[in-house]
């Protein structure tokens, strides 16, 4: 069993849709949870970061962590074509080594 | 730009060649990382350097040889690679030991370079 499971997609949605991206994990020691966004031909960049359980909102993006279910989500409201990218979840317990999901490829159609 | 540069951006090499990937960070960080990214697979951490000292080697084959001459530069020397080594190689850096983005907790954000797309023929 992989430590972090993420549906690779691809996921296509129309502009303006609400997007839900998810990861599950098995290691209960994880306490830092991140979402990275990777555009084509670019390296990943940190989009959202959450410590422990709860919700965090940043503009159109909301990150949720449910440690009891070992489940994290990223919601994108009013999705835009510029949101088209691969979204990687990542997590760590030691705050140094990150464990990544395989990434979900998202396309937002104009 | 994230402040982490990588050269070359693309590399095609035969199985008997020797080549090197270069990474440079302009962020004043004290830790640098090499990752391998293959299609449909999670990023695989290969090596970690803290203060120029290698602290992690995640069972990487010896045909990959890292070098960190100072805290700003990181190299990955390649020799006698296999076709399955074809992938995107990403370099990242972070500041270990402090909070990032004003968040409570000790997570240190890793900043990634654009990667080197390696093809082994």
PDB file of C-alpha atoms in Angstrom:
ATOM      1  CA  UNK A   1       0.000   0.000   0.000  1.00  0.00           C
ATOM      2  CA  UNK A   2       1.321   3.437  -0.930  1.00  0.00           C
ATOM      3  CA  UNK A   3       1.750   5.879   1.925  1.00  0.00           C
ATOM      4  CA  UNK A   4      -0.186   8.530  -0.003  1.00  0.00           C
ATOM      5  CA  UNK A   5      -2.887   7.770  -2.562  1.00  0.00           C
ATOM      6  CA  UNK A   6      -4.034  10.357  -5.071  1.00  0.00           C
ATOM      7  CA  UNK A   7      -6.251   9.873  -8.110  1.00  0.00           C
ATOM      8  CA  UNK A   8      -4.090  10.806 -11.106  1.00  0.00           C
ATOM      9  CA  UNK A   9      -7.049  11.924 -13.231  1.00  0.00           C
ATOM     10  CA  UNK A  10      -7.046  13.494 -15.729  1.00  0.00           C
ATOM     11  CA  UNK A  11      -9.868  15.695 -14.531  1.00  0.00           C
ATOM     12  CA  UNK A  12     -11.593  18.127 -16.904  1.00  0.00           C
ATOM     13  CA  UNK A  13     -14.118  20.694 -15.719  1.00  0.00           C
ATOM     14  CA  UNK A  14     -15.810  23.718 -17.293  1.00  0.00           C
ATOM     15  CA  UNK A  15     -14.746  27.196 -16.261  1.00  0.00           C
ATOM     16  CA  UNK A  16     -16.501  28.324 -13.105  1.00  0.00           C
ATOM     17  CA  UNK A  17     -16.936  24.812 -11.687  1.00  0.00           C
ATOM     18  CA  UNK A  18     -15.991  23.807  -8.159  1.00  0.00           C
ATOM     19  CA  UNK A  19     -13.084  21.380  -8.209  1.00  0.00           C
ATOM     20  CA  UNK A  20     -12.422  18.842  -5.475  1.00  0.00           C
ATOM     21  CA  UNK A  21      -9.028  17.158  -5.256  1.00  0.00           C
ATOM     22  CA  UNK A  22      -8.306  14.518  -2.648  1.00  0.00           C
ATOM     23  CA  UNK A  23      -5.595  12.398  -1.081  1.00  0.00           C
ATOM     24  CA  UNK A  24      -5.670   9.633   1.469  1.00  0.00           C
ATOM     25  CA  UNK A  25      -2.738   8.522   3.556  1.00  0.00           C
ATOM     26  CA  UNK A  26      -1.809   5.737   5.906  1.00  0.00           C
ATOM     27  CA  UNK A  27       0.860   7.207   8.200  1.00  0.00           C
ATOM     28  CA  UNK A  28      -0.741   8.628  11.338  1.00  0.00           C
ATOM     29  CA  UNK A  29       2.495  10.506  12.120  1.00  0.00           C
ATOM     30  CA  UNK A  30       1.868  12.990   9.312  1.00  0.00           C
ATOM     31  CA  UNK A  31       0.904  16.378  10.721  1.00  0.00           C
ATOM     32  CA  UNK A  32       1.920  18.891   8.042  1.00  0.00           C
ATOM     33  CA  UNK A  33      -0.135  18.809   4.850  1.00  0.00           C
ATOM     34  CA  UNK A  34       0.559  20.676   1.664  1.00  0.00           C
ATOM     35  CA  UNK A  35      -0.793  21.149  -1.812  1.00  0.00           C
ATOM     36  CA  UNK A  36       1.638  21.947  -4.591  1.00  0.00           C
ATOM     37  CA  UNK A  37       0.682  23.149  -8.047  1.00  0.00           C
ATOM     38  CA  UNK A  38       2.845  22.214 -11.020  1.00  0.00           C
ATOM     39  CA  UNK A  39       2.391  23.865 -14.375  1.00  0.00           C
ATOM     40  CA  UNK A  40       3.697  22.183 -17.496  1.00  0.00           C
ATOM     41  CA  UNK A  41       7.494  22.515 -17.827  1.00  0.00           C
ATOM     42  CA  UNK A  42       7.759  24.027 -14.343  1.00  0.00           C
ATOM     43  CA  UNK A  43       8.670  22.742 -10.917  1.00  0.00           C
ATOM     44  CA  UNK A  44       6.044  22.371  -8.186  1.00  0.00           C
ATOM     45  CA  UNK A  45       5.169  25.490  -6.174  1.00  0.00           C
ATOM     46  CA  UNK A  46       3.520  25.525  -2.766  1.00  0.00           C
ATOM     47  CA  UNK A  47      -0.142  26.495  -2.989  1.00  0.00           C
ATOM     48  CA  UNK A  48      -1.594  25.716   0.434  1.00  0.00           C
ATOM     49  CA  UNK A  49      -0.243  24.499   3.747  1.00  0.00           C
ATOM     50  CA  UNK A  50      -2.138  23.179   6.764  1.00  0.00           C
ATOM     51  CA  UNK A  51      -0.903  22.018  10.120  1.00  0.00           C
ATOM     52  CA  UNK A  52      -2.901  19.204  11.747  1.00  0.00           C
ATOM     53  CA  UNK A  53      -6.674  19.002  11.209  1.00  0.00           C
ATOM     54  CA  UNK A  54      -9.026  21.735  10.078  1.00  0.00           C
ATOM     55  CA  UNK A  55      -9.775  24.036   7.191  1.00  0.00           C
ATOM     56  CA  UNK A  56      -7.781  26.818   5.636  1.00  0.00           C
ATOM     57  CA  UNK A  57      -9.004  29.259   3.023  1.00  0.00           C
ATOM     58  CA  UNK A  58      -6.960  31.413   0.654  1.00  0.00           C
ATOM     59  CA  UNK A  59      -8.967  33.217  -1.986  1.00  0.00           C
ATOM     60  CA  UNK A  60     -10.633  30.645  -4.214  1.00  0.00           C
ATOM     61  CA  UNK A  61      -8.745  27.777  -2.585  1.00  0.00           C
ATOM     62  CA  UNK A  62      -9.748  25.834   0.526  1.00  0.00           C
ATOM     63  CA  UNK A  63      -7.680  23.053   2.067  1.00  0.00           C
ATOM     64  CA  UNK A  64      -9.262  20.567   4.453  1.00  0.00           C
ATOM     65  CA  UNK A  65      -7.572  17.978   6.637  1.00  0.00           C
ATOM     66  CA  UNK A  66      -9.393  15.197   8.455  1.00  0.00           C
ATOM     67  CA  UNK A  67      -6.762  13.332  10.441  1.00  0.00           C
ATOM     68  CA  UNK A  68      -9.291  10.900  11.902  1.00  0.00           C
ATOM     69  CA  UNK A  69     -10.082   9.685   8.384  1.00  0.00           C
ATOM     70  CA  UNK A  70      -6.549  10.286   7.056  1.00  0.00           C
ATOM     71  CA  UNK A  71      -8.051  12.304   4.233  1.00  0.00           C
ATOM     72  CA  UNK A  72      -7.153  15.701   2.818  1.00  0.00           C
ATOM     73  CA  UNK A  73      -8.898  17.799   0.199  1.00  0.00           C
ATOM     74  CA  UNK A  74      -8.307  20.876  -1.900  1.00  0.00           C
ATOM     75  CA  UNK A  75     -11.305  22.775  -3.210  1.00  0.00           C
ATOM     76  CA  UNK A  76     -11.072  25.321  -5.993  1.00  0.00           C
ATOM     77  CA  UNK A  77     -14.048  27.636  -6.386  1.00  0.00           C
ATOM     78  CA  UNK A  78     -14.883  29.471  -9.606  1.00  0.00           C
ATOM     79  CA  UNK A  79     -12.186  27.539 -11.428  1.00  0.00           C
ATOM     80  CA  UNK A  80     -10.308  29.340 -14.188  1.00  0.00           C
ATOM     81  CA  UNK A  81      -8.373  28.063 -17.225  1.00  0.00           C
ATOM     82  CA  UNK A  82      -5.243  29.357 -15.482  1.00  0.00           C
ATOM     83  CA  UNK A  83      -5.866  26.735 -12.773  1.00  0.00           C
ATOM     84  CA  UNK A  84      -5.063  24.019 -15.313  1.00  0.00           C
ATOM     85  CA  UNK A  85      -2.065  22.205 -13.841  1.00  0.00           C
ATOM     86  CA  UNK A  86      -1.078  19.104 -11.937  1.00  0.00           C
ATOM     87  CA  UNK A  87      -1.882  19.280  -8.239  1.00  0.00           C
ATOM     88  CA  UNK A  88       0.328  17.336  -5.856  1.00  0.00           C
ATOM     89  CA  UNK A  89      -0.520  16.625  -2.262  1.00  0.00           C
ATOM     90  CA  UNK A  90       2.408  16.271   0.113  1.00  0.00           C
ATOM     91  CA  UNK A  91       2.751  15.592   3.795  1.00  0.00           C
ATOM     92  CA  UNK A  92       5.315  15.091   6.494  1.00  0.00           C
ATOM     93  CA  UNK A  93       5.653  14.333  10.131  1.00  0.00           C
ATOM     94  CA  UNK A  94       9.255  15.431  10.565  1.00  0.00           C
ATOM     95  CA  UNK A  95       8.884  18.740   8.722  1.00  0.00           C
ATOM     96  CA  UNK A  96      11.784  17.798   6.511  1.00  0.00           C
ATOM     97  CA  UNK A  97      11.185  14.826   4.238  1.00  0.00           C
ATOM     98  CA  UNK A  98       7.995  15.166   2.222  1.00  0.00           C
ATOM     99  CA  UNK A  99       5.895  12.251   1.008  1.00  0.00           C
ATOM    100  CA  UNK A 100       4.070  13.122  -2.187  1.00  0.00           C
ATOM    101  CA  UNK A 101       1.006  11.817  -3.936  1.00  0.00           C
ATOM    102  CA  UNK A 102       1.276  11.013  -7.635  1.00  0.00           C
ATOM    103  CA  UNK A 103      -0.547  14.200  -8.640  1.00  0.00           C
ATOM    104  CA  UNK A 104      -3.901  14.942 -10.278  1.00  0.00           C
ATOM    105  CA  UNK A 105      -3.872  16.541 -13.707  1.00  0.00           C
ATOM    106  CA  UNK A 106      -6.593  19.200 -13.927  1.00  0.00           C
ATOM    107  CA  UNK A 107      -7.839  20.947 -17.054  1.00  0.00           C
ATOM    108  CA  UNK A 108     -10.309  23.817 -16.783  1.00  0.00           C
ATOM    109  CA  UNK A 109     -12.045  24.333 -20.095  1.00  0.00           C
ATOM    110  CA  UNK A 110     -12.981  27.892 -21.147  1.00  0.00           C
TER     111      UNK A 110
ATOM    112  CA  UNK B   1      10.791  32.388 -10.795  1.00  0.00           C
ATOM    113  CA  UNK B   2      11.369  30.607  -7.493  1.00  0.00           C
ATOM    114  CA  UNK B   3      15.042  31.421  -7.092  1.00  0.00           C
ATOM    115  CA  UNK B   4      16.155  27.886  -7.945  1.00  0.00           C
ATOM    116  CA  UNK B   5      17.692  27.337 -11.359  1.00  0.00           C
ATOM    117  CA  UNK B   6      18.581  24.095 -13.052  1.00  0.00           C
ATOM    118  CA  UNK B   7      20.701  23.346 -16.109  1.00  0.00           C
ATOM    119  CA  UNK B   8      20.378  21.865 -18.584  1.00  0.00           C
ATOM    120  CA  UNK B   9      16.609  21.907 -19.005  1.00  0.00           C
ATOM    121  CA  UNK B  10      16.723  18.954 -21.371  1.00  0.00           C
ATOM    122  CA  UNK B  11      19.310  16.196 -21.706  1.00  0.00           C
ATOM    123  CA  UNK B  12      19.485  13.180 -23.962  1.00  0.00           C
ATOM    124  CA  UNK B  13      22.237  10.697 -23.245  1.00  0.00           C
ATOM    125  CA  UNK B  14      23.290   7.212 -24.155  1.00  0.00           C
ATOM    126  CA  UNK B  15      23.710   4.497 -21.586  1.00  0.00           C
ATOM    127  CA  UNK B  16      27.502   4.806 -21.661  1.00  0.00           C
ATOM    128  CA  UNK B  17      27.694   8.596 -21.356  1.00  0.00           C
ATOM    129  CA  UNK B  18      28.676  10.629 -18.320  1.00  0.00           C
ATOM    130  CA  UNK B  19      26.833  13.867 -17.699  1.00  0.00           C
ATOM    131  CA  UNK B  20      26.064  16.194 -14.808  1.00  0.00           C
ATOM    132  CA  UNK B  21      22.987  18.126 -13.755  1.00  0.00           C
ATOM    133  CA  UNK B  22      23.453  21.444 -12.025  1.00  0.00           C
ATOM    134  CA  UNK B  23      21.258  23.249  -9.531  1.00  0.00           C
ATOM    135  CA  UNK B  24      21.778  26.679  -8.022  1.00  0.00           C
ATOM    136  CA  UNK B  25      19.648  28.385  -5.391  1.00  0.00           C
ATOM    137  CA  UNK B  26      19.666  32.146  -4.805  1.00  0.00           C
ATOM    138  CA  UNK B  27      17.512  32.096  -1.667  1.00  0.00           C
ATOM    139  CA  UNK B  28      20.147  31.752   1.033  1.00  0.00           C
ATOM    140  CA  UNK B  29      18.790  28.362   2.087  1.00  0.00           C
ATOM    141  CA  UNK B  30      20.818  25.767   3.952  1.00  0.00           C
ATOM    142  CA  UNK B  31      19.269  22.555   2.599  1.00  0.00           C
ATOM    143  CA  UNK B  32      19.066  21.207  -0.938  1.00  0.00           C
ATOM    144  CA  UNK B  33      17.325  18.182  -2.407  1.00  0.00           C
ATOM    145  CA  UNK B  34      17.259  16.032  -5.527  1.00  0.00           C
ATOM    146  CA  UNK B  35      13.954  14.450  -6.556  1.00  0.00           C
ATOM    147  CA  UNK B  36      13.011  12.164  -9.427  1.00  0.00           C
ATOM    148  CA  UNK B  37       9.595  12.651 -11.039  1.00  0.00           C
ATOM    149  CA  UNK B  38       8.307   9.914 -13.334  1.00  0.00           C
ATOM    150  CA  UNK B  39       4.968   9.955 -15.111  1.00  0.00           C
ATOM    151  CA  UNK B  40       2.032   8.915 -12.923  1.00  0.00           C
ATOM    152  CA  UNK B  41       4.346   8.336  -9.941  1.00  0.00           C
ATOM    153  CA  UNK B  42       4.928  10.378  -6.781  1.00  0.00           C
ATOM    154  CA  UNK B  43       8.020  12.501  -6.500  1.00  0.00           C
ATOM    155  CA  UNK B  44      10.825  10.327  -5.198  1.00  0.00           C
ATOM    156  CA  UNK B  45      13.317  11.929  -2.855  1.00  0.00           C
ATOM    157  CA  UNK B  46      16.842  10.909  -3.869  1.00  0.00           C
ATOM    158  CA  UNK B  47      19.282  12.947  -1.785  1.00  0.00           C
ATOM    159  CA  UNK B  48      19.220  15.612   0.906  1.00  0.00           C
ATOM    160  CA  UNK B  49      22.046  17.937   1.846  1.00  0.00           C
ATOM    161  CA  UNK B  50      21.994  20.072   5.001  1.00  0.00           C
ATOM    162  CA  UNK B  51      24.800  22.578   5.365  1.00  0.00           C
ATOM    163  CA  UNK B  52      26.643  20.796   2.519  1.00  0.00           C
ATOM    164  CA  UNK B  53      26.508  17.445   4.352  1.00  0.00           C
ATOM    165  CA  UNK B  54      24.548  14.604   2.823  1.00  0.00           C
ATOM    166  CA  UNK B  55      21.929  13.538   5.327  1.00  0.00           C
ATOM    167  CA  UNK B  56      19.688  11.323   3.225  1.00  0.00           C
ATOM    168  CA  UNK B  57      20.300   8.795   0.479  1.00  0.00           C
ATOM    169  CA  UNK B  58      17.103   6.962  -0.268  1.00  0.00           C
ATOM    170  CA  UNK B  59      18.586   3.749  -1.683  1.00  0.00           C
ATOM    171  CA  UNK B  60      19.597   5.464  -4.895  1.00  0.00           C
ATOM    172  CA  UNK B  61      21.739   3.396  -7.308  1.00  0.00           C
ATOM    173  CA  UNK B  62      25.404   4.322  -7.407  1.00  0.00           C
ATOM    174  CA  UNK B  63      25.116   5.414 -11.036  1.00  0.00           C
ATOM    175  CA  UNK B  64      23.707   8.631  -9.506  1.00  0.00           C
ATOM    176  CA  UNK B  65      26.353  10.564  -7.595  1.00  0.00           C
ATOM    177  CA  UNK B  66      25.505  13.847  -5.853  1.00  0.00           C
ATOM    178  CA  UNK B  67      27.909  16.638  -5.038  1.00  0.00           C
ATOM    179  CA  UNK B  68      27.295  19.725  -2.923  1.00  0.00           C
ATOM    180  CA  UNK B  69      30.353  21.997  -2.947  1.00  0.00           C
ATOM    181  CA  UNK B  70      28.588  24.793  -1.051  1.00  0.00           C
ATOM    182  CA  UNK B  71      25.130  25.622   0.247  1.00  0.00           C
ATOM    183  CA  UNK B  72      24.109  27.290  -3.040  1.00  0.00           C
ATOM    184  CA  UNK B  73      25.121  24.634  -5.549  1.00  0.00           C
ATOM    185  CA  UNK B  74      24.130  21.039  -6.026  1.00  0.00           C
ATOM    186  CA  UNK B  75      25.181  18.627  -8.742  1.00  0.00           C
ATOM    187  CA  UNK B  76      23.964  15.214  -9.815  1.00  0.00           C
ATOM    188  CA  UNK B  77      26.584  13.246 -11.715  1.00  0.00           C
ATOM    189  CA  UNK B  78      25.227  10.572 -14.009  1.00  0.00           C
ATOM    190  CA  UNK B  79      27.007   7.580 -15.523  1.00  0.00           C
ATOM    191  CA  UNK B  80      25.978   4.321 -17.191  1.00  0.00           C
ATOM    192  CA  UNK B  81      22.307   5.117 -16.769  1.00  0.00           C
ATOM    193  CA  UNK B  82      19.455   2.855 -17.809  1.00  0.00           C
ATOM    194  CA  UNK B  83      16.430   3.750 -19.955  1.00  0.00           C
ATOM    195  CA  UNK B  84      14.210   3.505 -16.852  1.00  0.00           C
ATOM    196  CA  UNK B  85      16.164   6.431 -15.406  1.00  0.00           C
ATOM    197  CA  UNK B  86      14.471   8.699 -17.940  1.00  0.00           C
ATOM    198  CA  UNK B  87      12.457  11.195 -15.901  1.00  0.00           C
ATOM    199  CA  UNK B  88      12.221  14.797 -14.744  1.00  0.00           C
ATOM    200  CA  UNK B  89      14.891  15.523 -12.131  1.00  0.00           C
ATOM    201  CA  UNK B  90      13.926  18.282  -9.758  1.00  0.00           C
ATOM    202  CA  UNK B  91      16.116  20.220  -7.398  1.00  0.00           C
ATOM    203  CA  UNK B  92      14.672  21.977  -4.359  1.00  0.00           C
ATOM    204  CA  UNK B  93      15.956  24.064  -1.480  1.00  0.00           C
ATOM    205  CA  UNK B  94      14.648  25.078   1.923  1.00  0.00           C
ATOM    206  CA  UNK B  95      15.713  26.818   5.089  1.00  0.00           C
ATOM    207  CA  UNK B  96      15.844  24.148   7.757  1.00  0.00           C
ATOM    208  CA  UNK B  97      15.271  25.119  11.358  1.00  0.00           C
ATOM    209  CA  UNK B  98      12.806  27.974  11.084  1.00  0.00           C
ATOM    210  CA  UNK B  99       9.128  28.635  10.430  1.00  0.00           C
ATOM    211  CA  UNK B 100       7.984  29.319   6.896  1.00  0.00           C
ATOM    212  CA  UNK B 101       5.360  31.801   5.764  1.00  0.00           C
ATOM    213  CA  UNK B 102       4.685  32.831   9.335  1.00  0.00           C
ATOM    214  CA  UNK B 103       2.956  29.539  10.049  1.00  0.00           C
ATOM    215  CA  UNK B 104       3.159  28.066  13.528  1.00  0.00           C
ATOM    216  CA  UNK B 105       5.091  24.866  13.340  1.00  0.00           C
ATOM    217  CA  UNK B 106       8.395  23.850  11.935  1.00  0.00           C
ATOM    218  CA  UNK B 107       7.555  23.011   8.331  1.00  0.00           C
ATOM    219  CA  UNK B 108      10.070  24.538   5.974  1.00  0.00           C
ATOM    220  CA  UNK B 109       8.741  25.224   2.499  1.00  0.00           C
ATOM    221  CA  UNK B 110      10.714  23.635  -0.273  1.00  0.00           C
ATOM    222  CA  UNK B 111      11.240  25.740  -3.379  1.00  0.00           C
ATOM    223  CA  UNK B 112      11.635  23.785  -6.577  1.00  0.00           C
ATOM    224  CA  UNK B 113      13.550  24.472  -9.743  1.00  0.00           C
ATOM    225  CA  UNK B 114      12.024  23.841 -13.186  1.00  0.00           C
ATOM    226  CA  UNK B 115      13.698  20.465 -13.526  1.00  0.00           C
ATOM    227  CA  UNK B 116      15.872  18.720 -16.078  1.00  0.00           C
ATOM    228  CA  UNK B 117      14.050  16.423 -18.480  1.00  0.00           C
ATOM    229  CA  UNK B 118      16.395  13.466 -18.910  1.00  0.00           C
ATOM    230  CA  UNK B 119      16.058  10.881 -21.664  1.00  0.00           C
ATOM    231  CA  UNK B 120      18.321   7.842 -21.632  1.00  0.00           C
ATOM    232  CA  UNK B 121      18.537   6.033 -24.947  1.00  0.00           C
TER     233      UNK B 121
END
